[in-house]
PDB file of C-alpha atoms in Angstrom:
ATOM      1  CA  MET A  27     -99.146  13.640  15.651  1.00 69.00           C
ATOM      2  CA  GLY A  28     -97.587  11.943  18.652  1.00 85.00           C
ATOM      3  CA  LYS A  29     -99.574  10.758  21.625  1.00 93.00           C
ATOM      4  CA  GLU A  30    -100.690  13.369  24.139  1.00 96.00           C
ATOM      5  CA  LYS A  31     -98.387  13.185  27.178  1.00 97.00           C
ATOM      6  CA  ILE A  32    -100.293  12.911  30.452  1.00 98.00           C
ATOM      7  CA  GLY A  33     -98.809  12.987  33.946  1.00 98.00           C
ATOM      8  CA  LEU A  34    -100.748  11.015  36.550  1.00 98.00           C
ATOM      9  CA  TYR A  35    -100.455  12.683  39.945  1.00 97.00           C
ATOM     10  CA  PHE A  36    -101.882  10.236  42.514  1.00 94.00           C
ATOM     11  CA  GLY A  37    -102.873  11.337  45.984  1.00 92.00           C
ATOM     12  CA  SER A  38    -105.525  11.385  48.654  1.00 91.00           C
ATOM     13  CA  PHE A  39    -105.642  15.203  48.250  1.00 95.00           C
ATOM     14  CA  ASN A  40    -107.045  15.494  51.764  1.00 94.00           C
ATOM     15  CA  PRO A  41    -107.346  18.406  51.063  1.00 95.00           C
ATOM     16  CA  ILE A  42    -105.703  19.532  47.817  1.00 96.00           C
ATOM     17  CA  HIS A  43    -103.517  22.562  48.600  1.00 96.00           C
ATOM     18  CA  ASN A  44    -101.316  25.162  46.950  1.00 95.00           C
ATOM     19  CA  GLY A  45     -98.292  22.861  47.215  1.00 94.00           C
ATOM     20  CA  HIS A  46     -99.950  20.299  44.940  1.00 95.00           C
ATOM     21  CA  LEU A  47    -100.870  22.990  42.409  1.00 96.00           C
ATOM     22  CA  THR A  48     -97.441  24.673  42.488  1.00 95.00           C
ATOM     23  CA  LEU A  49     -95.776  21.327  41.840  1.00 95.00           C
ATOM     24  CA  ALA A  50     -98.171  20.439  39.003  1.00 97.00           C
ATOM     25  CA  ASP A  51     -97.576  23.860  37.453  1.00 96.00           C
ATOM     26  CA  TYR A  52     -93.792  23.416  37.725  1.00 96.00           C
ATOM     27  CA  ILE A  53     -93.995  19.984  36.049  1.00 97.00           C
ATOM     28  CA  LEU A  54     -96.017  21.312  33.108  1.00 97.00           C
ATOM     29  CA  LYS A  55     -93.518  24.138  32.569  1.00 96.00           C
ATOM     30  CA  ASN A  56     -90.367  22.026  32.948  1.00 96.00           C
ATOM     31  CA  THR A  57     -91.134  18.641  31.364  1.00 96.00           C
ATOM     32  CA  GLU A  58     -92.638  17.382  28.125  1.00 96.00           C
ATOM     33  CA  LEU A  59     -95.944  16.563  29.877  1.00 98.00           C
ATOM     34  CA  GLU A  60     -98.916  18.403  28.369  1.00 97.00           C
ATOM     35  CA  LYS A  61    -101.618  17.724  30.955  1.00 98.00           C
ATOM     36  CA  ILE A  62    -101.775  16.564  34.546  1.00 98.00           C
ATOM     37  CA  TRP A  63    -104.518  14.325  35.871  1.00 98.00           C
ATOM     38  CA  PHE A  64    -105.037  14.534  39.622  1.00 98.00           C
ATOM     39  CA  VAL A  65    -105.960  10.920  40.412  1.00 97.00           C
ATOM     40  CA  VAL A  66    -107.840  10.966  43.710  1.00 96.00           C
ATOM     41  CA  SER A  67    -107.060   7.783  45.662  1.00 91.00           C
ATOM     42  CA  PRO A  68    -110.105   6.021  47.074  1.00 89.00           C
ATOM     43  CA  GLN A  69    -110.596   5.584  50.773  1.00 72.00           C
ATOM     44  CA  ASN A  70    -109.109   2.326  51.943  1.00 62.00           C
ATOM     45  CA  PRO A  71    -112.115   0.290  53.137  1.00 58.00           C
ATOM     46  CA  LEU A  72    -109.867  -1.589  55.572  1.00 52.00           C
ATOM     47  CA  LYS A  73    -108.818   1.599  57.333  1.00 56.00           C
ATOM     48  CA  SER A  74    -111.321   3.845  59.029  1.00 57.00           C
ATOM     49  CA  LEU A  75    -109.398   7.073  58.711  1.00 61.00           C
ATOM     50  CA  SER A  76    -111.631   9.590  60.402  1.00 66.00           C
ATOM     51  CA  SER A  77    -109.544  12.460  59.016  1.00 76.00           C
ATOM     52  CA  LEU A  78    -109.961  11.270  55.419  1.00 85.00           C
ATOM     53  CA  LEU A  79    -112.939  12.890  53.745  1.00 90.00           C
ATOM     54  CA  ASP A  80    -115.138  10.704  51.579  1.00 90.00           C
ATOM     55  CA  ASN A  81    -114.105  10.170  47.954  1.00 92.00           C
ATOM     56  CA  LYS A  82    -116.650  12.501  46.374  1.00 95.00           C
ATOM     57  CA  THR A  83    -115.890  15.449  48.678  1.00 95.00           C
ATOM     58  CA  ARG A  84    -112.148  15.199  48.014  1.00 96.00           C
ATOM     59  CA  LEU A  85    -112.778  14.918  44.259  1.00 97.00           C
ATOM     60  CA  ASP A  86    -115.072  17.969  44.398  1.00 97.00           C
ATOM     61  CA  LEU A  87    -112.363  19.975  46.188  1.00 97.00           C
ATOM     62  CA  VAL A  88    -109.853  19.015  43.474  1.00 98.00           C
ATOM     63  CA  LYS A  89    -112.339  20.137  40.804  1.00 98.00           C
ATOM     64  CA  LEU A  90    -112.768  23.472  42.600  1.00 97.00           C
ATOM     65  CA  ALA A  91    -108.990  23.903  42.909  1.00 97.00           C
ATOM     66  CA  ILE A  92    -108.279  23.365  39.200  1.00 98.00           C
ATOM     67  CA  GLU A  93    -111.365  25.089  37.794  1.00 96.00           C
ATOM     68  CA  GLY A  94    -110.493  27.112  34.701  1.00 94.00           C
ATOM     69  CA  ASN A  95    -107.149  25.373  34.085  1.00 96.00           C
ATOM     70  CA  GLU A  96    -107.627  23.208  30.994  1.00 96.00           C
ATOM     71  CA  ASN A  97    -104.272  21.455  31.536  1.00 98.00           C
ATOM     72  CA  PHE A  98    -105.387  20.018  34.881  1.00 98.00           C
ATOM     73  CA  ILE A  99    -107.989  17.214  35.075  1.00 98.00           C
ATOM     74  CA  ALA A 100    -109.612  15.697  38.180  1.00 98.00           C
ATOM     75  CA  SER A 101    -109.817  11.908  37.844  1.00 98.00           C
ATOM     76  CA  ASP A 102    -111.950   9.480  39.844  1.00 97.00           C
ATOM     77  CA  VAL A 103    -110.746   6.455  37.853  1.00 96.00           C
ATOM     78  CA  GLU A 104    -109.584   4.544  40.947  1.00 95.00           C
ATOM     79  CA  PHE A 105    -113.028   4.799  42.585  1.00 93.00           C
ATOM     80  CA  PHE A 106    -114.300   2.247  40.059  1.00 92.00           C
ATOM     81  CA  LEU A 107    -111.383  -0.173  39.842  1.00 93.00           C
ATOM     82  CA  SER A 108    -111.087  -3.292  41.957  1.00 87.00           C
ATOM     83  CA  TYR A 109    -109.607  -2.974  45.398  1.00 79.00           C
ATOM     84  CA  PRO A 110    -106.857  -2.710  46.538  1.00 78.00           C
ATOM     85  CA  SER A 111    -105.951  -0.036  44.005  1.00 81.00           C
ATOM     86  CA  TYR A 112    -102.525  -1.027  42.757  1.00 89.00           C
ATOM     87  CA  THR A 113    -100.902   1.584  40.529  1.00 94.00           C
ATOM     88  CA  ILE A 114    -100.127  -1.025  37.851  1.00 95.00           C
ATOM     89  CA  ASN A 115    -103.865  -1.855  37.556  1.00 94.00           C
ATOM     90  CA  THR A 116    -104.735   1.817  37.110  1.00 95.00           C
ATOM     91  CA  LEU A 117    -101.975   2.262  34.518  1.00 97.00           C
ATOM     92  CA  ASN A 118    -103.102  -0.833  32.588  1.00 96.00           C
ATOM     93  CA  TYR A 119    -106.714   0.317  32.643  1.00 96.00           C
ATOM     94  CA  LEU A 120    -105.927   3.873  31.478  1.00 97.00           C
ATOM     95  CA  SER A 121    -103.467   2.742  28.789  1.00 97.00           C
ATOM     96  CA  ASN A 122    -106.105   0.353  27.370  1.00 97.00           C
ATOM     97  CA  LYS A 123    -108.930   2.887  27.598  1.00 97.00           C
ATOM     98  CA  TYR A 124    -106.932   5.790  26.103  1.00 97.00           C
ATOM     99  CA  PRO A 125    -104.471   4.271  23.592  1.00 96.00           C
ATOM    100  CA  GLN A 126    -103.961   7.743  22.072  1.00 96.00           C
ATOM    101  CA  LYS A 127    -102.411   9.018  25.331  1.00 97.00           C
ATOM    102  CA  ASP A 128     -98.933   8.453  26.718  1.00 97.00           C
ATOM    103  CA  PHE A 129     -99.130   8.189  30.515  1.00 98.00           C
ATOM    104  CA  SER A 130     -96.357   8.940  33.012  1.00 98.00           C
ATOM    105  CA  LEU A 131     -96.320   8.743  36.799  1.00 97.00           C
ATOM    106  CA  ILE A 132     -95.631  11.634  39.158  1.00 96.00           C
ATOM    107  CA  ILE A 133     -94.447  10.493  42.582  1.00 94.00           C
ATOM    108  CA  GLY A 134     -92.595  11.868  45.581  1.00 90.00           C
ATOM    109  CA  GLN A 135     -89.043  10.836  46.395  1.00 90.00           C
ATOM    110  CA  ASP A 136     -90.378   8.992  49.457  1.00 88.00           C
ATOM    111  CA  ASN A 137     -92.331   6.709  47.103  1.00 89.00           C
ATOM    112  CA  LEU A 138     -89.237   6.054  45.000  1.00 91.00           C
ATOM    113  CA  VAL A 139     -87.369   4.823  48.087  1.00 89.00           C
ATOM    114  CA  ASN A 140     -90.134   2.218  48.591  1.00 89.00           C
ATOM    115  CA  PHE A 141     -90.773   1.572  44.908  1.00 92.00           C
ATOM    116  CA  HIS A 142     -89.260  -1.941  45.051  1.00 91.00           C
ATOM    117  CA  LYS A 143     -92.277  -2.907  47.237  1.00 91.00           C
ATOM    118  CA  TRP A 144     -94.833  -1.844  44.604  1.00 93.00           C
ATOM    119  CA  LYS A 145     -96.783  -4.541  42.762  1.00 93.00           C
ATOM    120  CA  ASP A 146     -95.205  -5.235  39.330  1.00 96.00           C
ATOM    121  CA  ASN A 147     -92.679  -2.431  39.861  1.00 95.00           C
ATOM    122  CA  GLN A 148     -90.417  -3.752  37.082  1.00 96.00           C
ATOM    123  CA  LYS A 149     -93.271  -3.631  34.575  1.00 96.00           C
ATOM    124  CA  ILE A 150     -94.026  -0.022  35.591  1.00 97.00           C
ATOM    125  CA  LEU A 151     -90.351   0.900  35.182  1.00 96.00           C
ATOM    126  CA  SER A 152     -90.089  -0.708  31.765  1.00 96.00           C
ATOM    127  CA  SER A 153     -93.364   0.728  30.414  1.00 96.00           C
ATOM    128  CA  TYR A 154     -93.749   4.218  31.902  1.00 97.00           C
ATOM    129  CA  ASN A 155     -91.744   7.345  32.610  1.00 97.00           C
ATOM    130  CA  ILE A 156     -91.718   8.358  36.254  1.00 97.00           C
ATOM    131  CA  TYR A 157     -91.236  11.964  37.343  1.00 97.00           C
ATOM    132  CA  VAL A 158     -89.979  12.226  40.909  1.00 95.00           C
ATOM    133  CA  TYR A 159     -90.292  15.387  42.986  1.00 93.00           C
ATOM    134  CA  PRO A 160     -88.029  15.993  46.007  1.00 89.00           C
ATOM    135  CA  ARG A 161     -89.227  15.346  49.552  1.00 85.00           C
ATOM    136  CA  LYS A 162     -87.572  16.566  52.717  1.00 82.00           C
ATOM    137  CA  ASP A 163     -85.149  14.178  54.459  1.00 81.00           C
ATOM    138  CA  CYS A 164     -85.445  11.449  51.824  1.00 81.00           C
ATOM    139  CA  SER A 165     -82.695   8.913  51.389  1.00 80.00           C
ATOM    140  CA  PHE A 166     -81.038   8.113  48.066  1.00 79.00           C
ATOM    141  CA  SER A 167     -82.594   5.367  45.958  1.00 84.00           C
ATOM    142  CA  PRO A 168     -80.491   3.316  43.497  1.00 83.00           C
ATOM    143  CA  LEU A 169     -83.497   3.608  41.160  1.00 89.00           C
ATOM    144  CA  GLN A 170     -82.616   7.275  40.625  1.00 88.00           C
ATOM    145  CA  GLU A 171     -80.145   6.060  37.979  1.00 89.00           C
ATOM    146  CA  HIS A 172     -82.844   4.172  36.013  1.00 92.00           C
ATOM    147  CA  PRO A 173     -83.528   5.614  32.509  1.00 94.00           C
ATOM    148  CA  SER A 174     -87.295   5.777  33.194  1.00 95.00           C
ATOM    149  CA  ILE A 175     -86.784   7.906  36.302  1.00 95.00           C
ATOM    150  CA  HIS A 176     -86.686  11.683  35.861  1.00 95.00           C
ATOM    151  CA  LEU A 177     -85.688  13.597  38.970  1.00 93.00           C
ATOM    152  CA  LEU A 178     -87.356  16.994  39.132  1.00 93.00           C
ATOM    153  CA  ASN A 179     -85.547  20.004  40.446  1.00 90.00           C
ATOM    154  CA  SER A 180     -88.828  21.395  41.731  1.00 89.00           C
ATOM    155  CA  PRO A 181     -88.931  23.523  44.876  1.00 84.00           C
ATOM    156  CA  LEU A 182     -89.305  21.695  48.180  1.00 82.00           C
ATOM    157  CA  LEU A 183     -92.780  22.602  49.340  1.00 77.00           C
ATOM    158  CA  ASP A 184     -92.969  22.946  53.081  1.00 78.00           C
ATOM    159  CA  ILE A 185     -96.690  22.391  53.322  1.00 84.00           C
ATOM    160  CA  SER A 186     -98.713  19.281  54.038  1.00 87.00           C
ATOM    161  CA  ALA A 187    -102.363  18.326  54.154  1.00 90.00           C
ATOM    162  CA  THR A 188    -101.783  16.997  57.682  1.00 88.00           C
ATOM    163  CA  GLN A 189    -100.611  20.438  58.848  1.00 91.00           C
ATOM    164  CA  ILE A 190    -103.606  22.076  57.185  1.00 93.00           C
ATOM    165  CA  ARG A 191    -106.041  19.693  58.906  1.00 92.00           C
ATOM    166  CA  GLU A 192    -104.376  20.439  62.258  1.00 92.00           C
ATOM    167  CA  LEU A 193    -104.710  24.190  61.660  1.00 93.00           C
ATOM    168  CA  ILE A 194    -108.404  23.776  60.849  1.00 93.00           C
ATOM    169  CA  LYS A 195    -108.964  21.809  64.076  1.00 91.00           C
ATOM    170  CA  LYS A 196    -107.282  24.623  66.020  1.00 93.00           C
ATOM    171  CA  ASP A 197    -109.422  27.197  64.200  1.00 91.00           C
ATOM    172  CA  LYS A 198    -106.339  28.860  62.644  1.00 92.00           C
ATOM    173  CA  ASP A 199    -106.221  30.751  59.354  1.00 91.00           C
ATOM    174  CA  ILE A 200    -105.615  28.428  56.396  1.00 91.00           C
ATOM    175  CA  GLN A 201    -106.068  30.868  53.501  1.00 91.00           C
ATOM    176  CA  ALA A 202    -102.364  31.039  52.644  1.00 92.00           C
ATOM    177  CA  PHE A 203    -102.192  27.286  51.985  1.00 94.00           C
ATOM    178  CA  LEU A 204    -105.315  26.646  49.908  1.00 95.00           C
ATOM    179  CA  PRO A 205    -106.858  27.835  46.666  1.00 95.00           C
ATOM    180  CA  GLU A 206    -109.512  30.405  47.579  1.00 94.00           C
ATOM    181  CA  LYS A 207    -112.520  28.327  46.452  1.00 95.00           C
ATOM    182  CA  VAL A 208    -111.258  25.247  48.323  1.00 96.00           C
ATOM    183  CA  CYS A 209    -110.771  27.310  51.470  1.00 95.00           C
ATOM    184  CA  GLN A 210    -114.284  28.761  51.202  1.00 94.00           C
ATOM    185  CA  GLU A 211    -115.825  25.312  50.686  1.00 95.00           C
ATOM    186  CA  ILE A 212    -113.981  23.810  53.676  1.00 94.00           C
ATOM    187  CA  ILE A 213    -115.177  26.658  55.890  1.00 92.00           C
ATOM    188  CA  ARG A 214    -118.720  26.623  54.471  1.00 93.00           C
ATOM    189  CA  LYS A 215    -119.155  22.885  55.058  1.00 93.00           C
ATOM    190  CA  GLY A 216    -117.184  22.757  58.317  1.00 92.00           C
ATOM    191  CA  LEU A 217    -114.876  20.074  56.920  1.00 92.00           C
ATOM    192  CA  TYR A 218    -112.069  18.581  59.074  1.00 91.00           C
ATOM    193  CA  ARG A 219    -113.595  20.035  62.235  1.00 86.00           C
TER     194      ARG A 219
END
């Protein structure tokens, strides 16, 4: 038996929306990854982002969104690691804690363009596969040729958490963009108002 292949999908998920889920679904169907962990990024204590919900609320929304899908896992691992949360630290921690799992990264093309600025980026490239999904108006990165980089031909999702938060502030209908339970919870608790 080989190691179970896990894709780590990092994000603030503020809030998680149908675009995130569509992409995760596409990745499971079109790569060798067997499960996707939605790694909720902790709030940066140095930035007071009023629009960023607290860690637990965002994690709870992810759990609601993926309920019933055994291939999707909500992960709060970064809430408990030292700050700032560098991806390499999270990867090292998870690889040590779960030696029976083979972890890969899932990032947007915009992150690949800036990947040379990441802490220990060469170590990440040499130790992990990286699945890159397309982003609108992103420039070419020479890293696209690297053997660890796998460009995904996933659909370009024209939906963002920022747009959704703006719609909520303007009291517009958001049902088309969010899983039903997430939408209900946001309305019930008056989040992002």
